[in-house]
Coordinates of C-alpha atoms and ligand atoms in Angstrom, one line a residue:
Chain W
M1 CA 92.1 62.9 -29.1
A2 CA 89.0 64.8 -31.5
F3 CA 86.8 62.5 -29.7
E4 CA 87.4 64.3 -25.9
K5 CA 87.5 67.5 -28.2
M6 CA 84.1 66.8 -29.7
I7 CA 82.6 66.2 -26.2
H8 CA 84.2 69.1 -24.5
D9 CA 82.7 71.4 -27.6
A10 CA 79.6 69.9 -27.2
F11 CA 79.8 70.3 -23.2
E12 CA 80.4 73.9 -23.6
E13 CA 77.7 74.4 -25.9
S14 CA 75.0 73.1 -23.9
R15 CA 76.4 75.7 -21.1
N16 CA 76.0 78.6 -22.8
N17 CA 72.0 77.0 -24.3
S18 CA 73.6 77.1 -28.3
R19 CA 73.4 73.6 -28.5
L20 CA 71.1 72.8 -32.1
G21 CA 71.1 68.9 -31.8
D22 CA 73.6 66.4 -33.0
T23 CA 75.7 67.6 -35.8
T24 CA 77.5 64.7 -38.7
D25 CA 81.4 65.5 -37.8
E26 CA 79.6 64.7 -34.2
I27 CA 78.4 61.2 -35.7
N28 CA 81.6 60.5 -37.4
E29 CA 83.6 60.5 -34.3
I30 CA 81.4 58.4 -32.4
K31 CA 82.2 56.2 -35.6
E32 CA 85.5 56.7 -35.2
Y33 CA 86.3 56.0 -31.7
I34 CA 84.5 52.0 -32.2
K35 CA 86.6 51.5 -35.8
N36 CA 89.5 52.3 -33.8
A37 CA 88.4 50.0 -30.4
K38 CA 91.1 47.9 -29.7
K39 CA 89.8 46.2 -26.8
I40 CA 86.2 45.4 -27.2
Y41 CA 84.7 43.1 -24.3
V42 CA 81.1 41.4 -24.0
P43 CA 80.1 40.9 -20.7
N44 CA 78.1 37.4 -20.6
K45 CA 78.3 33.8 -19.0
N46 CA 77.8 31.7 -22.1
G47 CA 79.4 32.5 -25.6
I48 CA 75.6 33.0 -27.0
K49 CA 76.1 36.9 -27.5
V50 CA 79.1 37.7 -28.6
K51 CA 79.2 34.9 -31.6
V52 CA 76.7 37.1 -33.0
L53 CA 78.0 40.6 -31.5
N54 CA 81.1 39.1 -33.8
E55 CA 79.2 38.4 -36.4
V56 CA 77.4 41.6 -37.4
L57 CA 80.4 43.7 -35.9
N58 CA 82.5 41.5 -38.8
K59 CA 79.3 42.7 -41.3
Y60 CA 80.0 46.2 -40.7
G61 CA 83.9 46.1 -41.9
L62 CA 84.1 46.4 -37.3
P63 CA 86.9 44.6 -35.0
E64 CA 86.1 41.9 -33.1
A65 CA 84.7 41.6 -29.4
E66 CA 86.3 39.1 -26.6
I67 CA 83.9 37.6 -24.4
L68 CA 84.3 39.1 -20.6
Q69 CA 83.2 36.4 -18.0
I70 CA 81.6 37.6 -15.5
N71 CA 78.7 36.9 -13.3
T72 CA 76.3 40.3 -14.2
S73 CA 73.3 38.4 -12.9
T74 CA 73.0 41.4 -9.6
A75 CA 72.1 44.3 -12.5
D76 CA 69.0 42.9 -13.1
T77 CA 67.9 44.1 -9.8
S78 CA 68.8 47.6 -10.4
R79 CA 66.6 50.7 -12.3
I80 CA 68.4 50.3 -15.6
P81 CA 70.5 46.2 -16.0
A82 CA 72.2 46.3 -19.6
L83 CA 73.8 50.5 -18.5
A84 CA 74.7 48.4 -14.6
K85 CA 75.8 44.9 -17.0
A86 CA 78.1 47.3 -19.1
Y87 CA 79.4 49.4 -16.2
M88 CA 80.4 46.4 -14.3
A89 CA 82.5 44.9 -16.8
L90 CA 83.9 48.6 -17.6
D91 CA 85.4 48.0 -13.7
Q92 CA 86.0 44.5 -14.4
S93 CA 88.5 44.9 -17.3
D94 CA 90.6 48.0 -19.6
A95 CA 88.1 48.1 -22.8
D96 CA 87.7 51.0 -24.6
L97 CA 84.2 50.0 -25.9
I98 CA 81.2 47.7 -23.4
I99 CA 78.9 46.3 -26.0
A100 CA 76.1 45.2 -23.3
R101 CA 73.0 43.9 -22.9
G102 CA 70.1 43.2 -21.1
R103 CA 66.5 44.4 -19.3
L104 CA 65.9 48.3 -20.5
G105 CA 63.8 48.9 -16.7
I106 CA 61.1 47.4 -15.2
P107 CA 60.1 44.4 -15.8
G108 CA 58.4 43.8 -18.8
S109 CA 60.0 46.7 -20.7
G110 CA 61.8 44.5 -23.0
S111 CA 65.5 44.6 -23.9
L112 CA 68.5 47.6 -24.1
L113 CA 71.9 46.3 -25.9
I114 CA 74.1 49.0 -25.9
F115 CA 77.5 50.7 -26.2
I116 CA 79.5 52.2 -24.0
D117 CA 82.5 54.1 -23.8
N118 CA 86.1 53.7 -21.5
K119 CA 84.6 56.0 -19.5
G120 CA 81.4 54.6 -19.5
R121 CA 79.4 57.4 -21.5
I122 CA 77.1 55.8 -24.0
L123 CA 77.3 56.2 -28.1
T124 CA 74.0 54.5 -29.0
C125 CA 71.7 51.7 -29.0
G126 CA 69.4 49.5 -29.6
T127 CA 66.2 47.9 -28.5
S128 CA 63.3 45.3 -28.7
P129 CA 60.1 44.7 -27.1
S130 CA 59.7 41.7 -24.3
H131 CA 60.8 38.7 -26.1
P132 CA 56.6 37.3 -25.5
I133 CA 55.8 40.3 -27.4
H134 CA 58.3 39.9 -29.9
K135 CA 58.8 36.0 -29.3
K136 CA 62.1 36.2 -31.5
S137 CA 65.0 33.7 -30.4
L138 CA 67.4 35.0 -28.5
E139 CA 70.1 35.7 -31.5
Q140 CA 67.8 36.7 -33.8
A141 CA 67.0 39.6 -31.1
V142 CA 70.7 40.7 -30.0
Y143 CA 71.4 40.3 -33.9
E144 CA 69.2 43.1 -35.0
E145 CA 69.2 45.0 -31.5
A146 CA 72.9 45.6 -32.7
C147 CA 72.7 46.0 -36.8
E148 CA 70.2 49.1 -35.4
A149 CA 72.0 50.3 -32.9
L150 CA 75.4 50.6 -35.4
E151 CA 73.3 51.6 -38.8
K152 CA 72.3 54.4 -36.6
I153 CA 75.3 56.3 -35.8
G154 CA 75.5 56.3 -39.4
F155 CA 77.4 52.5 -40.4
D156 CA 76.1 51.0 -43.8
K157 CA 76.3 46.9 -43.8
R158 CA 76.4 47.1 -47.6
L159 CA 80.0 49.6 -47.2
K160 CA 81.3 47.1 -44.3
K161 CA 82.2 50.9 -43.0
Chain I
M1 CA 49.5 48.1 -6.0
A2 CA 49.6 44.7 -8.8
F3 CA 51.8 46.3 -10.3
E4 CA 54.5 47.3 -7.3
K5 CA 53.9 43.6 -6.3
M6 CA 55.2 42.4 -9.6
I7 CA 58.0 44.7 -9.5
H8 CA 58.5 42.6 -6.0
D9 CA 57.9 39.7 -7.6
A10 CA 60.4 39.6 -10.5
F11 CA 62.6 41.8 -8.2
E12 CA 63.1 38.2 -6.1
E13 CA 63.4 35.9 -9.4
S14 CA 66.5 37.7 -9.9
R15 CA 68.0 37.6 -6.6
N16 CA 67.3 33.7 -6.6
N17 CA 68.9 33.7 -10.0
S18 CA 65.3 32.3 -11.2
R19 CA 64.5 34.4 -13.5
L20 CA 63.4 33.8 -16.9
G21 CA 62.7 37.4 -19.2
D22 CA 59.7 39.3 -19.2
T23 CA 56.0 37.4 -18.6
T24 CA 53.0 38.6 -20.2
D25 CA 51.8 39.7 -17.2
E26 CA 54.6 42.2 -16.7
I27 CA 53.6 43.8 -19.7
N28 CA 50.3 44.0 -18.8
E29 CA 50.7 45.7 -15.8
I30 CA 53.1 48.4 -17.5
K31 CA 50.1 49.0 -20.1
E32 CA 47.7 48.9 -16.7
Y33 CA 50.1 51.8 -15.4
I34 CA 49.9 53.7 -18.4
K35 CA 45.8 53.4 -19.2
N36 CA 45.1 54.1 -15.3
A37 CA 47.7 57.1 -15.4
K38 CA 46.1 60.2 -13.5
K39 CA 49.0 62.9 -13.8
I40 CA 50.8 62.9 -16.7
Y41 CA 53.5 65.3 -17.6
V42 CA 56.4 66.6 -20.1
P43 CA 58.7 68.5 -19.2
N44 CA 59.3 71.0 -22.7
K45 CA 59.3 74.7 -23.2
N46 CA 57.4 74.9 -25.6
G47 CA 54.2 73.2 -26.8
I48 CA 55.0 71.4 -29.9
K49 CA 56.6 67.6 -28.3
V50 CA 53.5 67.9 -25.9
K51 CA 51.8 68.3 -28.9
V52 CA 52.4 65.2 -30.3
L53 CA 52.3 63.0 -28.0
N54 CA 48.8 63.8 -27.3
E55 CA 47.8 62.7 -31.0
V56 CA 49.6 59.7 -30.4
L57 CA 48.3 58.8 -27.3
N58 CA 44.8 59.7 -28.5
K59 CA 45.4 57.0 -31.0
Y60 CA 45.9 54.6 -28.5
G61 CA 43.1 55.1 -26.6
L62 CA 45.0 56.8 -24.0
P63 CA 45.2 59.6 -21.5
E64 CA 46.1 62.9 -22.3
A65 CA 49.5 64.3 -20.9
E66 CA 50.3 68.1 -19.8
I67 CA 53.5 70.8 -20.4
L68 CA 55.2 71.0 -17.6
Q69 CA 56.9 74.2 -18.2
I70 CA 60.5 74.0 -16.9
N71 CA 63.4 74.2 -18.4
T72 CA 65.6 71.2 -18.8
S73 CA 68.6 72.9 -20.5
T74 CA 71.5 71.9 -17.8
A75 CA 70.1 68.2 -19.0
D76 CA 71.8 67.4 -21.7
T77 CA 75.7 68.2 -19.9
S78 CA 74.8 65.1 -18.3
R79 CA 75.6 61.6 -18.8
I80 CA 71.8 60.5 -20.4
P81 CA 69.5 64.1 -20.9
A82 CA 66.8 62.3 -21.5
L83 CA 66.9 60.6 -18.6
A84 CA 67.6 64.1 -16.3
K85 CA 64.6 65.7 -18.0
A86 CA 62.8 63.1 -17.1
Y87 CA 63.8 63.1 -12.9
M88 CA 63.9 66.6 -13.4
A89 CA 60.4 66.2 -14.2
L90 CA 59.5 63.8 -11.5
D91 CA 60.9 66.0 -9.0
Q92 CA 59.1 68.8 -9.8
S93 CA 55.9 67.8 -10.3
D94 CA 53.5 64.9 -8.6
A95 CA 52.8 63.3 -12.1
D96 CA 52.5 59.4 -12.1
L97 CA 54.0 59.0 -15.2
I98 CA 56.4 61.2 -17.1
I99 CA 57.5 61.4 -21.0
A100 CA 60.7 63.0 -21.6
R101 CA 62.7 63.3 -25.0
G102 CA 66.2 64.5 -25.3
R103 CA 69.8 62.6 -26.3
L104 CA 70.0 59.5 -26.2
G105 CA 74.0 59.5 -24.7
I106 CA 77.3 61.6 -25.8
P107 CA 76.9 63.8 -28.5
G108 CA 75.7 62.2 -32.0
S109 CA 74.4 59.5 -29.7
G110 CA 70.4 60.3 -31.3
S111 CA 67.5 60.7 -29.2
L112 CA 65.7 58.5 -26.6
L113 CA 61.7 59.7 -25.8
I114 CA 61.4 57.4 -22.2
F115 CA 58.3 56.4 -19.7
I116 CA 59.3 57.0 -16.4
D117 CA 56.5 55.8 -13.1
N118 CA 56.1 57.9 -10.6
K119 CA 59.1 56.9 -8.5
G120 CA 61.7 56.6 -11.8
R121 CA 60.9 53.8 -13.2
I122 CA 61.8 53.0 -16.8
L123 CA 58.6 51.4 -18.5
T124 CA 59.5 51.6 -22.2
C125 CA 61.2 53.9 -24.7
G126 CA 61.3 55.0 -28.3
T127 CA 65.1 56.0 -29.9
S128 CA 65.7 57.7 -33.1
P129 CA 69.4 58.2 -34.4
S130 CA 70.6 61.7 -35.4
H131 CA 68.8 64.4 -36.9
P132 CA 71.4 64.3 -39.4
I133 CA 71.1 60.7 -40.3
H134 CA 66.4 60.6 -40.2
K135 CA 66.3 65.0 -41.8
K136 CA 62.6 63.6 -40.4
S137 CA 60.9 67.4 -39.0
L138 CA 60.6 67.1 -34.5
E139 CA 57.1 66.3 -34.7
Q140 CA 57.5 63.3 -37.4
A141 CA 61.0 61.7 -35.1
V142 CA 58.6 62.2 -31.9
Y143 CA 55.8 60.2 -33.4
E144 CA 57.3 57.3 -34.2
E145 CA 59.4 57.2 -30.6
A146 CA 56.3 57.3 -29.1
C147 CA 54.7 55.3 -31.2
E148 CA 57.6 52.7 -31.3
A149 CA 57.4 53.0 -26.8
L150 CA 54.2 52.0 -27.2
E151 CA 54.3 49.4 -29.2
K152 CA 57.1 47.3 -28.0
I153 CA 54.4 47.0 -24.8
G154 CA 52.2 45.7 -26.7
F155 CA 49.5 49.0 -27.1
D156 CA 48.0 48.9 -30.8
K157 CA 47.1 51.9 -32.1
R158 CA 44.0 49.8 -34.3
L159 CA 42.5 48.3 -31.3
K160 CA 42.8 51.7 -29.5
K161 CA 44.2 50.4 -26.2
Ligands
57O201 C1 66.6 40.1 -16.9 C2 66.0 40.6 -17.9 C3 65.1 40.3 -18.0 O1 63.7 40.0 -16.9 N1 64.2 40.2 -19.3 C4 64.7 41.0 -20.9 C5 63.9 41.5 -22.0 C6 63.0 39.9 -22.5 O2 62.4 39.4 -21.6 O3 62.6 40.2 -23.7 C7 65.8 40.8 -20.2 C8 66.6 40.7 -21.6 C9 66.8 40.5 -19.1 O4 68.1 39.9 -19.7
57O202 C1 70.5 68.5 -26.5 C2 70.3 67.3 -28.0 C3 71.3 67.6 -29.0 O1 72.3 67.7 -29.0 N1 71.2 65.9 -29.0 C4 70.0 64.8 -29.7 C5 70.0 64.4 -31.1 C6 69.4 64.9 -31.8 O2 70.0 66.0 -33.0 O3 68.8 63.8 -33.5 C7 68.4 65.9 -28.9 C8 67.3 65.2 -29.1 C9 68.4 66.8 -28.9 O4 67.8 66.9 -26.8

C-alpha cells in the first residue's frame, strides 16, 4: 500500500498548503505500480494499438497488455475522449492498469495516450498533434506517445526498467 | 460561429460512426479561436507564469494574457489539478480563453499546461515530466509546454502565426 500512502500523504500536503511539487519517491511509486501490474488492458476494436503498445512495454521490460474488445466510439462525443475510453475499459474489466488512446479534447486537438490505475487516476500520458500535422502512421504515433509516457516517469529503454 | 459549427459537425460524425480523425479545417478553427481571443486569463498567485506565457504568445503573434489572481491550491486535491485550475478560472471570470498549468494526475505524474475555451473545452495542451526528472526551471518548463501546445495545432514561431 506504499502507492496509496504516497497519494494520501501528498493529498495532506496539498491540504496544508505545504506541497512543493513532485518528488522522486512519488515517481518511483508510479513506476512500481506499473511494473507490478497484473492485468493491463487496452480498449480497442482491432488489435493494432495493443501490438504496438506491447512492443513498447517489452522494450522497457514491463509486463504485457491485453486487448479489451469494447466499442468505445461513444467516447468521441465526450469532453476528453481518451479519458472516457479509459474509464469505459476500467468499468468493464478488473484491470489494475488501463492504457487508452483517443482524442485529447475538441476536434482538431490531437491525441492523448493515457495510463490510469485501478481507481481511474492518471499516472502518466503522452500526446501527439493531430495526424494532419504530424503525418505519421497510427503505429508510429502510438509508439512515440507510449515512449513519452514511460520516459516521463523515468523509465529507460536502455536499462529495460 | 464557424468554431461552434465545426464542433457540432464533428459530433455528428462521431454519432454516425463516420469520423476519420481530425482535419486541417478543424485545426484552423482552433487557431482562429485563439487568435481572436479577447480575454485570455491565466490563474496564478504570483505573475511568473503569465510573464513567460506572454513571451510565448508574443513570439507566435498572439494576443496577450492577463493574470487572474485566484487561489487555486484546492485544485491539487482533485483528479486533474491543471484542469481543475482552468475550470476555477473560467467560473471566476468572463474569459474566452484560459491557459492553466498544474499537475497532470496523481503526485509524481508531472505537469500539464492546458488551453480551454469559453465553455471549458480543451483546445490543446503541453506536458512536462515531473521537475525532479527534467530538472528545468519553472520558467523554462512553462515556456516549453506553451510552445508545445501552440506548435501542436500548427502555430509557427518563425511565421509569427
Ligand atoms: C476520434 C479521433 C479524432 O477525431 N481525432 C483524433 C486525433 C487525430 O486525428 O490525430 C483521434 C486520435 C481520434 O481517436
Ligand atoms: C502541485 C504540483 C505538484 O504536486 N506537482 C507538479 C508537477 C511537478 O512537480 O513537476 C506541479 C506542476 C504542481 O503544480
